[in-house]
Tab-separated table of C-alpha atoms in Angstrom:
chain	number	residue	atom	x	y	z
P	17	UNK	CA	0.000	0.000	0.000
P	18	UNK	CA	1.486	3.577	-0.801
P	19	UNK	CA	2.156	5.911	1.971
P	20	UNK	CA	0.599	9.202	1.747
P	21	UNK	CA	2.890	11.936	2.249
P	22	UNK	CA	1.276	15.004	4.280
P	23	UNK	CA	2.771	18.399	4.538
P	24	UNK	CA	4.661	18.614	7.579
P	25	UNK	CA	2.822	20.667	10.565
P	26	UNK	CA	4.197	22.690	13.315
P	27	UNK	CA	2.465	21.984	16.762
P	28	UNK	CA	2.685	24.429	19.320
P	29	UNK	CA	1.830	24.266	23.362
P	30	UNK	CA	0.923	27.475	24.719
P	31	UNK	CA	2.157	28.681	28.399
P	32	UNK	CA	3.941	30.846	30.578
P	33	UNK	CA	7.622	29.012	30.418
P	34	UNK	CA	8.477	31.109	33.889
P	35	UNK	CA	5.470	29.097	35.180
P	36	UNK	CA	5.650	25.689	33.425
P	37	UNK	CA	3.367	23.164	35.529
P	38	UNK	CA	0.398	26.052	35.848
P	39	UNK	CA	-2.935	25.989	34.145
P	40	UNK	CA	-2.233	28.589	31.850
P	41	UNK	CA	0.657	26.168	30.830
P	42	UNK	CA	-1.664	23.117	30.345
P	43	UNK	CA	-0.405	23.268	26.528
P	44	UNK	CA	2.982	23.019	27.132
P	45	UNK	CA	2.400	19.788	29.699
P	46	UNK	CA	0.451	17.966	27.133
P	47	UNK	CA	3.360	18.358	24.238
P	48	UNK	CA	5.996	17.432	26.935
P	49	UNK	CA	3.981	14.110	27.519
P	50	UNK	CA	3.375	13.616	23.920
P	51	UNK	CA	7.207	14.456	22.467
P	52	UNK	CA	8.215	12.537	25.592
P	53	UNK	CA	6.258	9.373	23.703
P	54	UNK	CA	7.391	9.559	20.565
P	55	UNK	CA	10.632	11.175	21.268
P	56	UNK	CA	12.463	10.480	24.668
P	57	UNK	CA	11.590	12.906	27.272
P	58	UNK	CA	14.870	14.828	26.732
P	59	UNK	CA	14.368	15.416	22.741
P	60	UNK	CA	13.767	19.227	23.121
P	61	UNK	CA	16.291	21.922	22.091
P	62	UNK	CA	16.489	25.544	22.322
P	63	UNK	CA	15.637	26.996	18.953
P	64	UNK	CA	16.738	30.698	18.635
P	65	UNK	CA	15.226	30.957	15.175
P	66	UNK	CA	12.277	29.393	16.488
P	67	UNK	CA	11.944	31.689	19.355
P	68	UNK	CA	11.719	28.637	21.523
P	69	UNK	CA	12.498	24.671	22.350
P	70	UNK	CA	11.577	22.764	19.366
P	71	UNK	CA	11.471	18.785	18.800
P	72	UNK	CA	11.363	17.432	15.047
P	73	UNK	CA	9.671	14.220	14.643
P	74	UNK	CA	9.146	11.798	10.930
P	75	UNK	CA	6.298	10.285	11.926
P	76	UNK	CA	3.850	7.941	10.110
P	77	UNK	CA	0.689	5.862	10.886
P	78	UNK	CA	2.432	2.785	11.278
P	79	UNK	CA	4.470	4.424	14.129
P	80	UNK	CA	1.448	6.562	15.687
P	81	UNK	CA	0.246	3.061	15.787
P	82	UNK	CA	2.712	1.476	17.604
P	83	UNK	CA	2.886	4.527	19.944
P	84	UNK	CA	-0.561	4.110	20.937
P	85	UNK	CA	-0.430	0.303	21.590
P	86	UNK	CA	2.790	0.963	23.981
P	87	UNK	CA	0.946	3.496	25.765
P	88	UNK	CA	-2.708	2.236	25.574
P	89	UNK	CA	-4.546	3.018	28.514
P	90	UNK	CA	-7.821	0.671	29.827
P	91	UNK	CA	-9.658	3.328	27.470
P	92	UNK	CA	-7.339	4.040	24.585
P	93	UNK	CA	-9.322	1.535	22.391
P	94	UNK	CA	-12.653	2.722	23.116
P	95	UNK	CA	-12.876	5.249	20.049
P	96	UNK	CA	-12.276	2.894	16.750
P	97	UNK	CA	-11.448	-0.631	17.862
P	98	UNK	CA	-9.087	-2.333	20.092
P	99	UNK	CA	-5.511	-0.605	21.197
P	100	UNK	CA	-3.925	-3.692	19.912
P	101	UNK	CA	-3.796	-2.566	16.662
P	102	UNK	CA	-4.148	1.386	17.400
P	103	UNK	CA	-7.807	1.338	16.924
P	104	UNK	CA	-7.307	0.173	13.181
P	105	UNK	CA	-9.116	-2.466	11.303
P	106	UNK	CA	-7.901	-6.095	11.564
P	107	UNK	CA	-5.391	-5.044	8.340
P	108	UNK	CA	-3.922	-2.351	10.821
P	109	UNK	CA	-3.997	-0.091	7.688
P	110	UNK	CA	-5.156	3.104	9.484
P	111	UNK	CA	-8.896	3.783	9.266
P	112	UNK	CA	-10.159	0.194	8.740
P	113	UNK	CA	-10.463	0.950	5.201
P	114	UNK	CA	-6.984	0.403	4.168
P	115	UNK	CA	-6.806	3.091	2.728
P	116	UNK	CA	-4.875	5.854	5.579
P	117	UNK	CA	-1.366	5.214	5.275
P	118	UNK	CA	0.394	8.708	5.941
P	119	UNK	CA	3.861	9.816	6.778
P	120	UNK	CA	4.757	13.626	7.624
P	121	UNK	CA	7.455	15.919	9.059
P	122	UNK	CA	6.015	17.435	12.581
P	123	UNK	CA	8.062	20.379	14.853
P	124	UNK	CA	6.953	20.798	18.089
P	125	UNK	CA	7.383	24.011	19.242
P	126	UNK	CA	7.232	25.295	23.356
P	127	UNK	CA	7.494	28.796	22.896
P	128	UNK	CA	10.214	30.619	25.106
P	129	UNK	CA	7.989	34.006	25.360
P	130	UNK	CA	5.763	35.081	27.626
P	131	UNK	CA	1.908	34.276	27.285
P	132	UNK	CA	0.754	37.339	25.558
P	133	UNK	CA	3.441	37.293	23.217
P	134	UNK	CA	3.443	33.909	22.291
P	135	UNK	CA	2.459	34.756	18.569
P	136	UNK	CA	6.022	36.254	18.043
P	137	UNK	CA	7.229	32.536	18.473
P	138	UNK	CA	4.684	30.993	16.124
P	139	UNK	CA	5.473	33.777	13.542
P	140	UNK	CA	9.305	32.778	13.369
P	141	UNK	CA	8.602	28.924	13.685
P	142	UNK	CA	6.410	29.353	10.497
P	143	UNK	CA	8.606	31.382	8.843
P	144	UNK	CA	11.634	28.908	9.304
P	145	UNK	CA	9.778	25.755	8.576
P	146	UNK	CA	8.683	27.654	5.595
P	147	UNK	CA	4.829	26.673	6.373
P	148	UNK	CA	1.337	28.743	6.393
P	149	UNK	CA	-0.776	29.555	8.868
P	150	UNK	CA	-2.918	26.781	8.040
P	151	UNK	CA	-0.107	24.026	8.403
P	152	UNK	CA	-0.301	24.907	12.212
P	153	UNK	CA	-2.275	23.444	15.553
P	154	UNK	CA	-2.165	25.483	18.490
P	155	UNK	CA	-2.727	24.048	22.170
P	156	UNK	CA	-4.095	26.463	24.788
P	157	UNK	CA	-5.880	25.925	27.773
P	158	UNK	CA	-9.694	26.473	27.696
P	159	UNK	CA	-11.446	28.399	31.348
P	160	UNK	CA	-14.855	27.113	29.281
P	161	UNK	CA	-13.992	23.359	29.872
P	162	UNK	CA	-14.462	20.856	32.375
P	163	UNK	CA	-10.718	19.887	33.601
P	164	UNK	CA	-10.016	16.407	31.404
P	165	UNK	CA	-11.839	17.504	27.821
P	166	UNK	CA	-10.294	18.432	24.684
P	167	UNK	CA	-11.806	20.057	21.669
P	168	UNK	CA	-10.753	21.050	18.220
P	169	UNK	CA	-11.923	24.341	16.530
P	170	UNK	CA	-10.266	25.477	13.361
P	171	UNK	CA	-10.585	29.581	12.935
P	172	UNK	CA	-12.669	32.018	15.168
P	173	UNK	CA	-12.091	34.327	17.258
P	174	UNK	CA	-9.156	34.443	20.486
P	175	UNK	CA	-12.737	34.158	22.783
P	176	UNK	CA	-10.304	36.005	25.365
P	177	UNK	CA	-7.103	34.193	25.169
P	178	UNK	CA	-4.266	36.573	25.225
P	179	UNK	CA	-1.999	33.774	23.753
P	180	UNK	CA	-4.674	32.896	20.744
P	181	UNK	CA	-5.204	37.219	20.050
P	182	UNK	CA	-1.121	37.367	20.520
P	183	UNK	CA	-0.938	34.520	17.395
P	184	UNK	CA	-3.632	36.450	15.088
P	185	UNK	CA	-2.202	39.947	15.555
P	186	UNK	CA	1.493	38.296	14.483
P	187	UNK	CA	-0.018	36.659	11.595
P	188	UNK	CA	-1.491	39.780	9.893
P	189	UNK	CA	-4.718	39.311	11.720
P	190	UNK	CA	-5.360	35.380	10.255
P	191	UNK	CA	-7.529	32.996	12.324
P	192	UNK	CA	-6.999	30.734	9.859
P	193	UNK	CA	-5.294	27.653	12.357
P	194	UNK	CA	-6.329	24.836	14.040
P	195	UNK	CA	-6.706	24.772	18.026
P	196	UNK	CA	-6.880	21.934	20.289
P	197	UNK	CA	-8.379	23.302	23.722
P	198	UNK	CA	-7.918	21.954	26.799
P	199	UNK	CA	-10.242	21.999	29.857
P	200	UNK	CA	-8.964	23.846	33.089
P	201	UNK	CA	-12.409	24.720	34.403
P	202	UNK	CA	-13.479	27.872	35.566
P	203	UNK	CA	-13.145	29.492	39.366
P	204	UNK	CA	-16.389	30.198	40.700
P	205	UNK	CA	-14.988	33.703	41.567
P	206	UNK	CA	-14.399	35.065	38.656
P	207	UNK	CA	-12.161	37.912	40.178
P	208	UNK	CA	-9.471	34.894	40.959
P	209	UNK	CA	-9.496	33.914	37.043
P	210	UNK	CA	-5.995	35.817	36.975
P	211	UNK	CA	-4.247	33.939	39.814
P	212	UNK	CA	-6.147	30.866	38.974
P	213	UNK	CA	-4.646	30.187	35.284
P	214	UNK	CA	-0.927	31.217	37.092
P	215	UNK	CA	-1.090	28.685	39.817
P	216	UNK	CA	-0.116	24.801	39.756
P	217	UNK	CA	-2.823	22.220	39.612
P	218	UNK	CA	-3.948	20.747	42.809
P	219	UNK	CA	-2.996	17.519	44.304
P	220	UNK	CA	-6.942	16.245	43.663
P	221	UNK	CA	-6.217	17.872	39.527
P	222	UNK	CA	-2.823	15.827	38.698
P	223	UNK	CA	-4.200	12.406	38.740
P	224	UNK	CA	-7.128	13.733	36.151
P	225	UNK	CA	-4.192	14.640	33.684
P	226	UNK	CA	-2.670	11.517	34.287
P	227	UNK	CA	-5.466	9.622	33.288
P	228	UNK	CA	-7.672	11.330	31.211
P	229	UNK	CA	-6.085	14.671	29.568
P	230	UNK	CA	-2.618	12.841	28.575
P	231	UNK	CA	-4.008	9.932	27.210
P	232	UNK	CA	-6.791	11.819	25.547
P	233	UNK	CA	-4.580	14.442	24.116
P	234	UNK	CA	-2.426	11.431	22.351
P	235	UNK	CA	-5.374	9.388	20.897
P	236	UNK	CA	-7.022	12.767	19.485
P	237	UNK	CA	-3.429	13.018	17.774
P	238	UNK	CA	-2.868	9.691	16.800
P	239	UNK	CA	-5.623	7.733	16.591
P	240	UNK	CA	-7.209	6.929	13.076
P	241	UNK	CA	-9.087	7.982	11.234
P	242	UNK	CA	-9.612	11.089	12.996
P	243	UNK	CA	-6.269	11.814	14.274
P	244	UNK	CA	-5.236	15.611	13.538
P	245	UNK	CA	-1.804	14.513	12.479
P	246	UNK	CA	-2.874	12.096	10.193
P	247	UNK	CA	-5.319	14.690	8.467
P	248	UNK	CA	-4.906	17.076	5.328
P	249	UNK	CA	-4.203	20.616	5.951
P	250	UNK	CA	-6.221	22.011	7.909
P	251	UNK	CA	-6.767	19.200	10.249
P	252	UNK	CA	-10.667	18.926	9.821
P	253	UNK	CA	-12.257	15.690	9.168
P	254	UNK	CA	-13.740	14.800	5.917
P	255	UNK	CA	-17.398	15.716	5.829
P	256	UNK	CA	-19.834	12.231	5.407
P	257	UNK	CA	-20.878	11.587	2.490
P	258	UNK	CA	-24.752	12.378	2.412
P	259	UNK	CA	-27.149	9.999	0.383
P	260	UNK	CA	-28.599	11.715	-2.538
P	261	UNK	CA	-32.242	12.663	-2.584
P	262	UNK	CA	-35.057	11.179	-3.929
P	263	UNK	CA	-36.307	12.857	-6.676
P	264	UNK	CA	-40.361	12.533	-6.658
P	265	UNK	CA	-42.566	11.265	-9.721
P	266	UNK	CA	-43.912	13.346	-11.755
P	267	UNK	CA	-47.307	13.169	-13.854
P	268	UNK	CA	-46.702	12.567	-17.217
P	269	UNK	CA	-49.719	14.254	-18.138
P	270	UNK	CA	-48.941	18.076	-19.457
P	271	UNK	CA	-50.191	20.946	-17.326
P	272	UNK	CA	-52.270	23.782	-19.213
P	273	UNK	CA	-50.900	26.526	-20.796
P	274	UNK	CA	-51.437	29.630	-18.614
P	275	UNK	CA	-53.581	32.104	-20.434
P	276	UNK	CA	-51.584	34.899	-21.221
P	277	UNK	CA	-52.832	38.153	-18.657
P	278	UNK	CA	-54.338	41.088	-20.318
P	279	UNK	CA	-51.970	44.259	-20.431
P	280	UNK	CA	-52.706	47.061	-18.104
P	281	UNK	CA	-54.067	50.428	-19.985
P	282	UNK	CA	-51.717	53.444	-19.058
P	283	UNK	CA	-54.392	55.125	-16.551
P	284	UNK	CA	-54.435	51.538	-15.028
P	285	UNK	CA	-50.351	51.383	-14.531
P	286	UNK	CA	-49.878	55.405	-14.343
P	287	UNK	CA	-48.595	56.705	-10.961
P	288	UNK	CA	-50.390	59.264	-9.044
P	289	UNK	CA	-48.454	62.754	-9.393
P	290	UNK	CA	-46.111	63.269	-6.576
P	291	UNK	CA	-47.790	65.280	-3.611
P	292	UNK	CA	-51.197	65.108	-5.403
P	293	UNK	CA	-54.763	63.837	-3.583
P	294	UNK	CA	-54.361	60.658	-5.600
P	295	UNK	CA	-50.735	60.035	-4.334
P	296	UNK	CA	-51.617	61.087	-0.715
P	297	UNK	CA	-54.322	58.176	-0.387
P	298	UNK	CA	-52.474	55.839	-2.297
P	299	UNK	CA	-49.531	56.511	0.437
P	300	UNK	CA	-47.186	57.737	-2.507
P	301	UNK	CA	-46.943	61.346	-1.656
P	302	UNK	CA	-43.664	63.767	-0.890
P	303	UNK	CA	-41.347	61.979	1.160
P	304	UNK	CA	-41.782	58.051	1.124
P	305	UNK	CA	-45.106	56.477	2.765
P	306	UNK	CA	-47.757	58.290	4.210
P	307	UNK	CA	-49.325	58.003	7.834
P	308	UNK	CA	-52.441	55.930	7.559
P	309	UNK	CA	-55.182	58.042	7.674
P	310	UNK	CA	-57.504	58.347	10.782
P	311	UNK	CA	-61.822	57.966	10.207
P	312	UNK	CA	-62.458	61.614	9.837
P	313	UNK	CA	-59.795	62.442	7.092
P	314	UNK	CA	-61.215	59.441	5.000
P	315	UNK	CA	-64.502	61.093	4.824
P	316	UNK	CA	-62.517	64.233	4.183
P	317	UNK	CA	-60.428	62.694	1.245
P	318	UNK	CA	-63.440	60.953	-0.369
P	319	UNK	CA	-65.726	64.443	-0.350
P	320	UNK	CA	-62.770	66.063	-2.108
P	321	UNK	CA	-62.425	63.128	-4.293
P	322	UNK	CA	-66.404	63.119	-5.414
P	323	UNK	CA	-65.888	67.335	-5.535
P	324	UNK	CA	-62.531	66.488	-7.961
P	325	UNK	CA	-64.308	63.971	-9.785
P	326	UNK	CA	-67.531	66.464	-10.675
P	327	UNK	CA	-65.486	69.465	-11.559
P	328	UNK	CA	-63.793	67.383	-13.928
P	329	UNK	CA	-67.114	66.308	-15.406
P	330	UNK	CA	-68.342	70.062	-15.227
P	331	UNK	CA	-65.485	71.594	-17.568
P	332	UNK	CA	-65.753	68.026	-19.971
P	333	UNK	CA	-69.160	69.255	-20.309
P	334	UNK	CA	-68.698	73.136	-21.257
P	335	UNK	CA	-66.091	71.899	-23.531
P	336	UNK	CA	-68.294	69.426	-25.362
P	337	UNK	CA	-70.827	72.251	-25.730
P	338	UNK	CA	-67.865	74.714	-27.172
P	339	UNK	CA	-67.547	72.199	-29.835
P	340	UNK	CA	-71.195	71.700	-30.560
P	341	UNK	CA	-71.350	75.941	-30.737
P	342	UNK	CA	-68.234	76.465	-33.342
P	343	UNK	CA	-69.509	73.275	-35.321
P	344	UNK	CA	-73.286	74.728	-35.848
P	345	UNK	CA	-71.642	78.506	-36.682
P	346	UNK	CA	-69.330	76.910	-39.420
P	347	UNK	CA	-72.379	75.213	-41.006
P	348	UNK	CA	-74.336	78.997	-41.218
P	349	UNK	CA	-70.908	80.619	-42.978
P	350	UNK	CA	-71.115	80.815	-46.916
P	351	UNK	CA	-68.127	78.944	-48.001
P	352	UNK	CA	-65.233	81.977	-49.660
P	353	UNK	CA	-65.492	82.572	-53.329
């Protein structure tokens, strides 16, 4: 089977590295037990052009695999099969499809900059590995999660991470980059949300990571077919494939012809004259729409209408007598010799 070659992808694990086992730092503790598993737990090196301690790893499936069986929790086979075979079909191809065989290039990246300038870090990282901001998954921690879940979002807003808005503003105001959150929960006093994210987890917290965030963070990394590093730029998975409609039965039989309408006389399509009676009850007067009319000015608007309409029979009927008068004159004239 031929092994799909992905771009590589930078990873990066947010944090305060002047406070490195706090919540705000929950990134960074996640990539140190993840780099620890694939790479020894003294792989990372200070990477001046990185702005921070970087680890490069050639990973493929077949690896991420074997990484996940070594590791397996009671759990870690829960998502897509047993953790004998990393959650793979019986082939151990990937996805149970045998068709997920991928190798890339990934740098880990623990930024050596302070929280809110993290994104200076990112910035040089991309710009050495020569990547986009779309080859790149951030890891931050997340007040809005229960301590021990993980979710993925790919663009949006910071949502009030200065580390996420630090990233953005460095990258010419892009969201476009995938984020792994995890949970820290939230301090019931939400005054102590600043001395909460800088202090260490509790004694009752660690074994939580230990069992649940660590574990989880690897599988959601590793673990076909939905593992981000086994995914396309991007790191979304592929959308399912929706059945296509069914199209309804039609009668065979031929609907009638429409008849064609009539066409409107001009007085029937004319518009009232702007700021005229007509226009005023027709709501079409100076200015856009006019106020609905209350009881007494309807009476007053059809009186003037009736009065309108009988003056303009009045003069039609002088006129027609004008005519009448010049035609019976014409008729008494000899005609010119």
């Amino acid at each position: 089977m031929a092994m799909r070659q992905l771009t590589p992808v930078l990873v990066v694990g947010l944090g305060n590295y002047t406070h490195p086992k706090t919540r705000h730092s929950v990134g960074m503790m996640v990539l140190d037990d993840l780099v620890a598993t694939l790479a020894g737990p003294n792989s990372w090196r200070l990477d001046k052009a990185s702005g921070g301690w970087t680890v490069d790893v050639e990973l493929d499936s077949t690896a991420a695999r074997r990484v996940l069986a070594a590791s397996a929790g009671p759990s870690a086979g829960s998502r897509s099969g047993s953790p004998g075979n990393g959650g793979n079909g019986s082939d151990g191809s990937g996805d149970g499809s045998g068709l997920h065989a991928w190798a890339r290039r990934v740098t880990f990246l623990k930024p050596k900059e302070f929280m809110n300038v993290n994104g200076i870090a990112v910035s040089k990282a991309l710009k050495r590995l020569n990547l986009q901001p779309g080859d790149c998954i951030i890891v931050h921690d997340d007040l809005d999660r229960r301590l021990g879940s993980l979710g993925v979002k790919y663009g949006g807003s910071a949502n009030g991470h200065n580390g996420i808005r630090s990233i953005i503003s460095s990258l010419g105001g892009t969201k476009d980059f995938a984020r792994v959150r995890v949970g820290i929960d939230r301090p019931s006093d939400k005054d102590r949300v600043s001395d909460y994210v800088l202090e260490a987890f509790t004694r009752a917290e660690i074994p939580k990571l230990e069992s649940d965030v660590y574990p989880g963070f690897r599988r959601l990394m590793l673990l076909a077919p939905q593992g981000l590093l086994g995914l396309d730029a991007g790191f979304q998975p592929p959308a399912p494939v929706k059945p296509p409609k069914k199209v309804k039965q039609r009668s065979s039989m031929p609907s009638p012809s429409p008849s064609p309408s009539p066409s409107p006389s001009p007085s029937e399509t004319a518009t009232p004259a702007e700021g005229s009676l007509a226009g005023v009850a027709a709501g079409s007067g100076r200015g856009g729409s006019a106020p609905p009319l209350q009881a007494d000015q309807v009476d007053q608007v059809a009186q003037a209408v009736q009065a309108l309409t009988l003056a303009e029979a009045a003069q039609a009927t002088l006129a027609q007598e004008a005519q009448q008068h010049q035609e019976v004159e014409g008729q008494g004239r000899a005609p010119n010799q």
